[in-house]
Amino acid sequence: MASSTSPSTLEPMVQKLAYRVELDALDREAILALPFQHKVIERSEFIVRERELATHSCLMLSGYSIRSKLTGDGGRQIVAIQMKGEMVDLQNSLLRTADHSVQALTACKVAYIPRQEILRLAAERPTVARAMWIDTLVDASVFREWIMNVGRRDARTRIAHLLCEFSLRLKLAGLGRENGYELPMTQEQLADATGLTPVHVNRSMKTLDAEGLIHRLNPRVIHIGDWRKLAEAGDFDSNYLHLRQGDAALN
Amino acid sequence: MASSTSPSTLEPMVQKLAYRVELDALDREAILALPFQHKVIERSEFIVRERELATHSCLMLSGYSIRSKLTGDGGRQIVAIQMKGEMVDLQNSLLRTADHSVQALTACKVAYIPRQEILRLAAERPTVARAMWIDTLVDASVFREWIMNVGRRDARTRIAHLLCEFSLRLKLAGLGRENGYELPMTQEQLADATGLTPVHVNRSMKTLDAEGLIHRLNPRVIHIGDWRKLAEAGDFDSNYLHLRQGDAALN
DNA sequence: CGGGAGGTTGACAATCGTCAATCAGAGTGG
DNA sequence: CCACTCTGATTGACGATTGTCAACCTCCCG
């Protein structure tokens, strides 16, 4: 872990918030002036554990992380996937104790920001506060879509939906190639995200492949043959991501 | 619909927010001074429809409402249940278009507050803004628990979990009797909330009844025989509701 | 070359959904 | 007071999606 005051490290946070609300120069400066610590998180390492006190928020600079919860009998449910530019753990850090864990899916670079500094920023810059609030509201909207995904869609549709969400979000984050991307998760992790078993995830992806909706060079590299068809198969409508006009039409 | 400036109508909103953050006299006054309209919503009436522009937030004064989403093939997923004292639609009204519908489960009395006034209040009273933010974060925590509920628990456990959540929240709202309450929903609605079919909800409740975990005077009036056992059956841990110490031990 | 993680497949089991009939209770009108 | 109707609850028979178990394969890495 290394302290840093590099002026541009928090730029992704400015971008993220400016996407939601118009920020003036003072707002931007205030964000960039936040104290933070650079940190590298290894694959599988926990950033926050359920029931811990979370004292920091963190901004993803690279890599992927997941949020998950455990049932009493050991089942795991992944409730969100985070990527570059996203604020992890505004949720946990503003509340007393974490209600879910955050874990690195791949090696990650993050910027740690003390909870107190986030609160101070919010108090001093109402516009920034509003942007962060809206950001958490969009997170909540994604949660709702996931409830519907696991509650009311069959296996094939759930997987297709997740692949669509991934595709769009990767493009927005500036990752991902033209018609495809590399999945950062194993089939077991996909299963935990969709409420299925690894075996059935495998079967469902095989089906999507056989139907020509996706092509796989290797199990993790997804090529999307026809976005329209995949979106239809996944009952995917990007409305819940609350993107801007142009971005929603990316695919 | 009737305009009103009755000074105490918004008191539940003060209570709700003061539960999360300490509010000073000015904060409380500012909340109570919000302009609003009284409105009575009939059973089944929509308060907001998916994809609409939501221009108002609303505070539940009595009755129950649900938030729901529809799949492409007509399936419905209920993603939240709202009761007295809760702020419906901070979510929809701060974002451009509603990503889900809000519908009255029973006849409801509500106070409509214009979106602009909420934003103004948040800008002028940072502490109130923080309280509302935290409130939406708690909502998000409940969404995460619901994802786990429908994703990783079997039918009997899902139902038991929902019954437990209801019991606790009703007590907090000052509703519900000692060891039981009246469910405001049909079994079809329970099914939509748990990702099951009405028939299977019926079977699951029958099982819980046969096991002595609940008793039913009539299909909607639930008596909880042994809270401990029901909570265990439902894999229920109130941590995700982020209650205060005392409240978490209510049952 | 060996070991391990992750992916793939088949056989079988179980939970849950579907369909359809019946029942119970509330409200309505004659 | 009694059909009549409607909504919601209940039940049984059957079917299907999904889970379980177990084997085997593939690739990567030391």
XYZ file of C-alpha atoms (C1' of nucleotides) in Angstrom:
562
model
C 0.000 0.000 0.000
C 1.345 3.426 -0.896
C 0.111 6.872 -0.033
C -0.254 9.165 -2.973
C -1.441 12.581 -3.973
C -1.204 12.050 -7.685
C -3.714 14.574 -8.969
C -5.255 12.457 -11.681
C -5.835 9.179 -9.865
C -9.335 10.139 -8.791
C -10.258 11.379 -12.235
C -12.431 8.283 -12.848
C -14.495 9.287 -9.835
C -15.047 12.712 -11.339
C -16.072 11.066 -14.601
C -18.425 8.708 -12.844
C -20.181 11.446 -10.904
C -20.204 13.929 -13.770
C -22.084 11.318 -15.758
C -25.005 11.754 -13.389
C -24.946 15.434 -12.466
C -23.320 18.519 -13.872
C -20.306 19.362 -11.711
C -18.658 22.760 -11.574
C -14.933 23.407 -11.203
C -15.089 23.575 -7.420
C -16.909 20.264 -7.265
C -14.277 18.632 -9.420
C -11.438 20.084 -7.419
C -12.999 18.938 -4.191
C -13.252 15.391 -5.470
C -9.714 15.328 -6.793
C -8.473 16.751 -3.492
C -9.805 13.789 -1.524
C -7.051 12.017 0.373
C -6.655 8.388 -0.616
C -4.339 5.445 -0.568
C -3.358 3.380 -3.553
C -3.736 -0.295 -2.926
C -3.330 -3.451 -4.948
C -5.722 -6.233 -4.087
C -4.844 -9.768 -5.092
C -7.306 -12.102 -6.755
C -9.769 -13.617 -4.256
C -8.743 -11.213 -1.506
C -11.550 -9.681 0.534
C -11.933 -5.926 0.496
C -14.707 -5.984 3.081
C -16.220 -8.879 4.944
C -19.853 -9.154 5.948
C -20.429 -7.813 9.475
C -17.161 -5.906 9.590
C -16.995 -2.193 10.189
C -16.187 -0.562 6.890
C -14.102 2.530 7.399
C -13.208 3.279 3.803
C -14.858 3.518 0.443
C -12.892 2.486 -2.549
C -12.697 3.443 -6.166
C -11.872 0.697 -8.654
C -8.963 1.711 -10.863
C -8.564 -1.632 -12.613
C -9.763 -5.199 -12.268
C -13.093 -6.644 -11.178
C -14.689 -7.200 -7.812
C -17.890 -8.804 -6.621
C -20.294 -8.265 -3.781
C -21.691 -11.395 -2.232
C -23.729 -12.758 0.636
C -23.843 -16.175 2.227
C -26.878 -18.204 3.257
C -26.898 -20.068 6.533
C -26.147 -23.360 4.839
C -23.174 -22.009 2.933
C -24.731 -21.041 -0.362
C -23.280 -17.954 -1.970
C -25.155 -15.300 -3.885
C -23.247 -12.728 -5.871
C -25.329 -9.553 -5.846
C -23.181 -7.259 -7.975
C -20.092 -7.054 -10.099
C -17.914 -3.975 -10.055
C -15.480 -2.760 -12.627
C -13.120 0.085 -13.419
C -14.397 3.519 -12.478
C -17.001 2.311 -10.026
C -17.260 3.252 -6.384
C -17.290 0.162 -4.277
C -18.712 0.294 -0.853
C -20.320 3.629 -0.537
C -22.990 1.266 0.700
C -21.113 -0.501 3.406
C -19.124 2.461 4.580
C -22.030 4.785 5.258
C -23.849 2.184 7.266
C -22.538 0.775 10.479
C -21.705 -2.788 9.630
C -21.296 -4.397 6.248
C -24.288 -6.449 5.146
C -22.304 -8.171 2.427
C -18.741 -8.969 1.452
C -16.682 -7.429 -1.302
C -14.041 -9.582 -2.888
C -11.580 -9.167 -5.721
C -12.505 -11.282 -8.728
C -9.204 -10.487 -10.399
C -6.214 -8.556 -9.162
C -7.396 -4.980 -8.648
C -5.936 -1.564 -8.211
C -8.058 0.618 -5.999
C -7.990 3.998 -4.298
C -9.023 3.862 -0.649
C -10.848 6.908 0.649
C -11.705 7.321 4.334
C -15.399 7.309 5.138
C -15.074 10.612 6.992
C -13.714 12.343 3.935
C -16.601 11.151 1.812
C -19.048 12.498 4.358
C -17.227 15.803 4.590
C -17.229 16.145 0.811
C -20.955 15.410 0.714
C -21.664 18.020 3.378
C -19.561 20.698 1.690
C -20.523 20.071 -1.917
C -24.251 19.381 -2.186
C -24.012 18.767 -5.896
C -21.419 16.074 -5.375
C -23.598 14.632 -2.641
C -26.463 14.468 -5.075
C -24.299 12.741 -7.659
C -23.195 10.102 -5.156
C -26.756 9.642 -4.008
C -27.939 9.143 -7.562
C -25.093 6.736 -8.137
C -26.300 4.580 -5.267
C -29.840 4.840 -6.623
C -28.664 3.442 -9.921
C -26.947 0.635 -8.042
C -30.270 -0.039 -6.372
C -31.980 -0.134 -9.761
C -29.527 -2.798 -10.873
C -30.286 -4.790 -7.736
C -33.957 -4.692 -8.592
C -33.276 -5.973 -12.076
C -31.225 -8.789 -10.575
C -34.084 -9.722 -8.274
C -36.265 -10.081 -11.354
C -33.523 -11.943 -13.163
C -33.159 -14.665 -10.548
C -36.823 -14.603 -9.549
C -38.673 -14.708 -12.830
C -36.428 -15.813 -15.670
C -35.323 -19.268 -16.721
C -31.685 -20.302 -16.792
C -30.950 -19.517 -20.433
C -32.549 -16.091 -20.145
C -30.676 -15.265 -16.933
C -27.333 -16.051 -18.487
C -28.113 -14.132 -21.653
C -29.213 -11.175 -19.570
C -26.018 -11.178 -17.559
C -23.927 -11.385 -20.729
C -25.795 -8.388 -22.141
C -25.349 -6.329 -18.994
C -21.675 -7.149 -19.014
C -21.267 -6.181 -22.610
C -22.838 -2.783 -22.152
C -21.064 -1.962 -18.931
C -17.700 -2.996 -20.308
C -18.156 -0.711 -23.273
C -19.077 2.150 -20.994
C -15.981 1.508 -18.919
C -13.911 1.612 -22.073
C -13.118 -2.090 -21.832
C -14.279 -4.846 -24.108
C -13.845 -5.154 -27.823
C -16.278 -4.538 -30.602
C -18.563 -7.537 -30.418
C -17.208 -9.408 -27.497
C -15.183 -9.532 -24.347
C -13.448 -11.786 -21.912
C -15.520 -12.897 -18.967
C -13.623 -12.306 -15.747
C -15.547 -15.045 -13.944
C -15.637 -18.798 -13.775
C -18.834 -20.686 -14.462
C -19.140 -21.315 -10.751
C -19.144 -17.558 -10.172
C -21.663 -17.064 -12.953
C -23.783 -19.641 -11.163
C -23.560 -17.707 -7.906
C -24.595 -14.550 -9.729
C -27.603 -16.127 -11.412
C -28.847 -18.414 -8.672
C -28.012 -21.529 -10.674
C -25.527 -24.384 -10.358
C -22.255 -24.442 -12.272
C -23.424 -27.446 -14.240
C -26.553 -25.715 -15.369
C -24.666 -22.558 -16.283
C -22.541 -24.715 -18.492
C -25.580 -26.245 -20.156
C -27.177 -22.844 -20.666
C -24.094 -21.365 -22.287
C -23.834 -24.395 -24.480
C -27.400 -23.770 -25.576
C -26.728 -20.116 -26.355
C -23.682 -21.190 -28.320
C -25.595 -23.858 -30.234
C -28.277 -21.315 -31.074
C -25.627 -19.054 -32.527
C -26.335 -16.242 -30.084
C -22.797 -16.326 -28.783
C -19.557 -17.890 -29.994
C -16.816 -18.933 -27.632
C -13.214 -19.072 -28.701
C -12.474 -20.473 -25.292
C -14.862 -20.847 -22.371
C -14.248 -17.293 -21.175
C -13.997 -15.338 -24.402
C -17.457 -14.394 -25.539
C -18.179 -13.192 -29.025
C -21.648 -11.827 -29.561
C -22.907 -12.754 -32.988
C -26.118 -10.778 -33.031
C -26.729 -8.303 -30.247
C -30.414 -7.969 -31.073
C -31.038 -11.668 -30.746
C -29.022 -12.035 -27.567
C -30.809 -9.085 -25.990
C -34.106 -10.643 -26.942
C -33.104 -14.010 -25.536
C -32.000 -12.303 -22.336
C -35.117 -10.147 -22.063
C -32.621 -7.334 -21.838
C -33.648 -3.706 -21.805
C -30.990 -1.260 -20.678
C -33.493 1.117 -19.118
C -32.572 -0.082 -15.619
C -28.975 1.079 -16.060
C -30.207 4.647 -16.474
C -27.733 5.449 -19.204
C -27.726 8.541 -21.285
C -29.468 8.433 -24.637
C -26.360 7.827 -26.692
C -24.892 5.220 -24.390
C -28.045 3.183 -24.242
C -27.775 2.689 -27.985
C -24.170 1.545 -27.835
C -25.075 -1.947 -28.915
C -56.759 15.125 -3.599
C -56.527 18.018 -1.171
C -53.797 20.522 -0.545
C -52.734 20.808 3.030
C -50.238 22.460 5.272
C -51.111 20.521 8.375
C -47.897 20.792 10.357
C -47.774 17.247 11.652
C -48.536 15.242 8.527
C -44.879 14.912 7.608
C -43.885 13.938 11.122
C -43.415 10.288 10.044
C -40.782 11.492 7.572
C -38.939 13.237 10.379
C -39.130 10.052 12.433
C -37.876 7.951 9.573
C -34.885 10.160 8.856
C -34.078 10.824 12.516
C -33.800 7.052 12.896
C -30.736 7.152 10.661
C -29.051 10.447 11.486
C -29.311 12.958 14.305
C -31.357 15.897 13.102
C -31.307 19.342 14.679
C -34.279 21.654 15.050
C -33.649 23.406 11.747
C -33.480 20.096 9.921
C -36.784 19.030 11.401
C -38.438 22.318 10.579
C -37.198 22.179 7.026
C -38.692 18.727 6.562
C -42.019 19.677 8.107
C -42.122 22.791 5.948
C -42.039 20.786 2.724
C -45.055 21.456 0.548
C -47.135 18.396 -0.143
C -50.497 17.144 -1.233
C -52.622 14.646 0.602
C -53.845 11.890 -1.624
C -55.838 8.730 -1.180
C -54.850 5.892 -3.462
C -57.307 3.081 -4.061
C -56.330 -0.556 -3.879
C -54.535 -1.722 -7.062
C -54.074 1.827 -8.313
C -50.668 2.686 -9.753
C -48.659 5.417 -8.079
C -45.934 5.280 -10.710
C -45.664 3.196 -13.832
C -42.449 1.845 -15.258
C -40.935 4.207 -17.860
C -42.981 7.165 -16.734
C -41.429 10.399 -15.609
C -41.811 10.541 -11.855
C -42.228 14.093 -10.703
C -43.090 13.465 -7.082
C -41.884 11.427 -4.159
C -44.419 10.157 -1.754
C -44.584 9.391 1.905
C -46.800 6.503 2.990
C -49.180 7.608 5.720
C -51.215 4.409 5.851
C -51.698 1.250 3.811
C -49.260 -0.850 1.833
C -47.715 -0.500 -1.585
C -45.442 -2.637 -3.709
C -42.751 -2.021 -6.262
C -42.719 -4.386 -9.177
C -41.200 -5.053 -12.564
C -42.446 -7.060 -15.525
C -40.535 -9.511 -17.673
C -40.966 -9.523 -21.423
C -43.292 -12.512 -21.299
C -45.530 -10.999 -18.663
C -44.084 -12.405 -15.461
C -44.205 -10.064 -12.516
C -41.562 -9.696 -9.841
C -42.341 -7.734 -6.722
C -39.082 -6.184 -5.561
C -40.196 -4.397 -2.409
C -43.100 -3.805 -0.080
C -43.665 -0.422 1.480
C -45.578 0.451 4.596
C -46.489 3.369 6.818
C -43.730 5.870 7.371
C -41.687 4.882 4.359
C -40.637 7.130 1.507
C -41.723 5.616 -1.756
C -40.035 6.636 -4.882
C -37.090 8.653 -3.848
C -35.626 6.178 -6.292
C -37.787 6.850 -9.286
C -38.116 10.552 -8.790
C -34.410 11.380 -8.680
C -33.725 9.444 -11.831
C -35.176 10.399 -15.156
C -37.571 7.595 -15.894
C -39.016 5.010 -13.552
C -37.391 1.596 -13.820
C -40.242 -0.064 -11.957
C -43.853 0.453 -11.043
C -45.306 1.336 -7.676
C -48.796 0.130 -6.946
C -51.123 0.281 -3.969
C -51.576 -3.109 -2.345
C -54.339 -1.767 -0.132
C -56.006 1.614 -0.036
C -53.300 4.092 0.972
C -53.036 7.583 2.273
C -49.929 9.328 1.034
C -48.314 12.740 1.025
C -47.054 13.792 -2.401
C -43.939 15.939 -2.396
C -42.568 17.520 -5.585
C -39.209 16.230 -6.705
C -37.813 19.762 -6.858
C -38.599 20.349 -3.201
C -36.790 17.188 -2.179
C -33.737 18.300 -4.115
C -33.865 21.764 -2.621
C -34.130 20.353 0.873
C -31.144 18.096 0.203
C -29.070 20.984 -1.063
C -29.925 23.253 1.844
C -29.764 20.734 4.673
C -26.788 18.415 4.181
C -27.684 16.389 7.252
C -31.125 15.690 5.871
C -29.529 14.812 2.553
C -27.317 12.319 4.329
C -30.286 10.786 6.101
C -32.164 10.350 2.831
C -29.074 8.912 1.199
C -28.643 6.419 4.005
C -32.303 5.552 3.752
C -31.870 4.626 0.105
C -28.749 2.649 1.045
C -30.799 0.602 3.476
C -33.356 0.028 0.749
C -30.514 -1.229 -1.407
C -29.425 -3.576 1.367
C -32.908 -5.053 1.449
C -32.759 -5.524 -2.318
C -29.530 -7.466 -1.918
C -31.110 -9.713 0.667
C -34.014 -10.317 -1.685
C -31.631 -11.280 -4.474
C -30.204 -13.894 -2.131
C -33.673 -14.948 -1.055
C -34.916 -15.731 -4.535
C -31.516 -16.852 -5.813
C -30.296 -19.239 -3.162
C -33.088 -20.360 -0.878
C -35.744 -23.015 -1.372
C -39.446 -22.222 -1.358
C -40.127 -22.919 2.318
C -37.152 -20.841 3.403
C -38.095 -17.940 1.128
C -41.585 -17.768 2.539
C -40.385 -18.037 6.123
C -37.853 -15.293 5.471
C -40.479 -12.979 4.042
C -42.778 -13.633 6.989
C -39.953 -12.765 9.373
C -39.081 -9.555 7.543
C -42.710 -8.573 7.611
C -43.053 -9.249 11.288
C -40.087 -7.090 12.218
C -40.940 -4.227 9.916
C -44.553 -4.162 11.041
C -43.470 -3.899 14.654
C -41.116 -1.070 13.792
C -43.930 0.723 12.013
C -46.086 0.333 15.093
C -48.389 -2.099 13.337
C -48.811 -5.792 13.980
C -49.753 -7.478 17.190
C -47.623 -9.330 19.671
C -46.906 -12.576 17.891
C -48.634 -12.137 14.651
C -50.130 -9.927 12.007
C -52.424 -9.798 9.038
C -50.738 -10.260 5.706
C -51.810 -7.512 3.306
C -51.105 -9.710 0.296
C -52.700 -12.595 -1.543
C -50.759 -15.779 -2.134
C -50.362 -14.749 -5.744
C -48.628 -11.580 -4.598
C -46.473 -13.547 -2.186
C -45.537 -15.689 -5.164
C -44.501 -12.648 -7.178
C -42.377 -11.460 -4.268
C -40.599 -14.775 -3.822
C -40.212 -15.886 -7.411
C -42.566 -18.835 -6.932
C -46.016 -19.795 -8.196
C -49.160 -19.233 -6.136
C -49.664 -22.968 -5.868
C -46.219 -23.518 -4.450
C -46.602 -20.642 -2.014
C -49.709 -22.357 -0.776
C -47.866 -25.637 -0.321
C -44.992 -23.936 1.466
C -47.251 -22.149 3.902
C -49.086 -25.360 4.528
C -45.758 -26.959 5.392
C -44.805 -24.173 7.780
C -48.206 -24.518 9.393
C -47.922 -28.297 9.687
C -44.489 -27.904 11.266
C -45.998 -25.623 13.869
C -43.836 -22.657 12.858
C -46.890 -20.569 12.076
C -50.590 -20.875 12.810
C -53.240 -19.424 10.580
C -56.625 -18.380 11.859
C -57.520 -17.638 8.301
C -55.237 -17.679 5.255
C -54.063 -14.115 5.848
C -53.783 -13.910 9.606
C -50.411 -15.242 10.651
C -49.624 -16.189 14.216
C -45.980 -16.906 14.892
C -45.673 -19.717 17.400
C -41.938 -19.653 17.937
C -39.981 -16.749 16.504
C -36.654 -18.495 16.978
C -37.708 -21.493 14.959
C -39.313 -19.458 12.200
C -36.232 -17.260 11.931
C -34.088 -20.365 11.691
C -36.349 -21.898 9.075
C -36.204 -18.648 7.127
C -32.442 -18.239 7.485
C -33.393 -14.840 8.824
C -30.848 -12.463 10.296
C -32.003 -8.882 10.686
C -28.551 -7.432 10.076
C -29.509 -6.415 6.544
C -32.250 -4.107 7.838
C -29.601 -2.061 9.653
C -31.761 -1.555 12.713
C -30.628 -0.062 15.958
C -29.506 -2.417 18.669
C -32.764 -2.437 20.571
C -34.978 -2.781 17.531
C -33.052 -5.703 16.134
C -33.925 -7.646 19.286
C -37.622 -6.869 19.035
C -38.512 -10.449 18.341
C 5.501 -34.814 -16.253
C 2.321 -34.284 -12.530
C -1.121 -31.648 -10.219
C -4.875 -28.649 -9.947
C -8.443 -25.585 -11.335
C -12.018 -25.125 -14.285
C -14.970 -26.853 -17.987
C -17.983 -30.563 -20.043
C -21.017 -34.377 -20.127
C -24.411 -38.085 -18.861
C -27.592 -40.401 -15.777
C -30.744 -39.764 -12.409
C -33.344 -37.307 -8.672
C -36.020 -33.600 -6.766
C -38.018 -29.284 -6.417
C -41.094 -26.587 -8.429
C -44.413 -25.402 -12.262
C -48.693 -26.443 -14.840
C -53.345 -27.679 -15.276
C -57.591 -28.255 -13.532
C -60.981 -29.109 -10.201
C -62.974 -27.854 -5.843
C -63.715 -25.145 -1.768
C -64.456 -21.043 1.255
C -65.861 -16.457 2.091
C -67.517 -11.786 0.916
C -70.465 -8.918 -1.466
C -74.827 -8.230 -4.386
C -79.353 -8.280 -5.874
C -83.875 -10.310 -6.026
C -82.992 -15.099 3.272
C -81.148 -17.202 -0.561
C -79.003 -17.922 -4.990
C -75.323 -15.984 -7.651
C -70.826 -14.444 -8.595
C -66.201 -13.315 -7.913
C -61.841 -13.571 -5.820
C -58.679 -16.122 -3.438
C -57.242 -20.517 -1.214
C -56.522 -25.452 -1.511
C -55.534 -29.893 -3.442
C -54.074 -33.687 -6.632
C -51.956 -35.490 -10.749
C -48.529 -34.917 -13.821
C -44.610 -32.754 -16.262
C -40.429 -30.052 -16.750
C -36.660 -27.323 -15.433
C -32.984 -27.516 -12.594
C -30.005 -29.833 -9.089
C -26.924 -33.732 -7.750
C -23.378 -36.921 -8.426
C -19.668 -38.510 -10.688
C -16.644 -39.131 -14.340
C -13.644 -37.274 -17.646
C -11.424 -33.708 -20.268
C -8.521 -29.563 -21.142
C -5.406 -26.256 -20.166
C -2.009 -23.981 -17.462
C 1.885 -23.915 -14.518
C 5.540 -25.332 -11.651
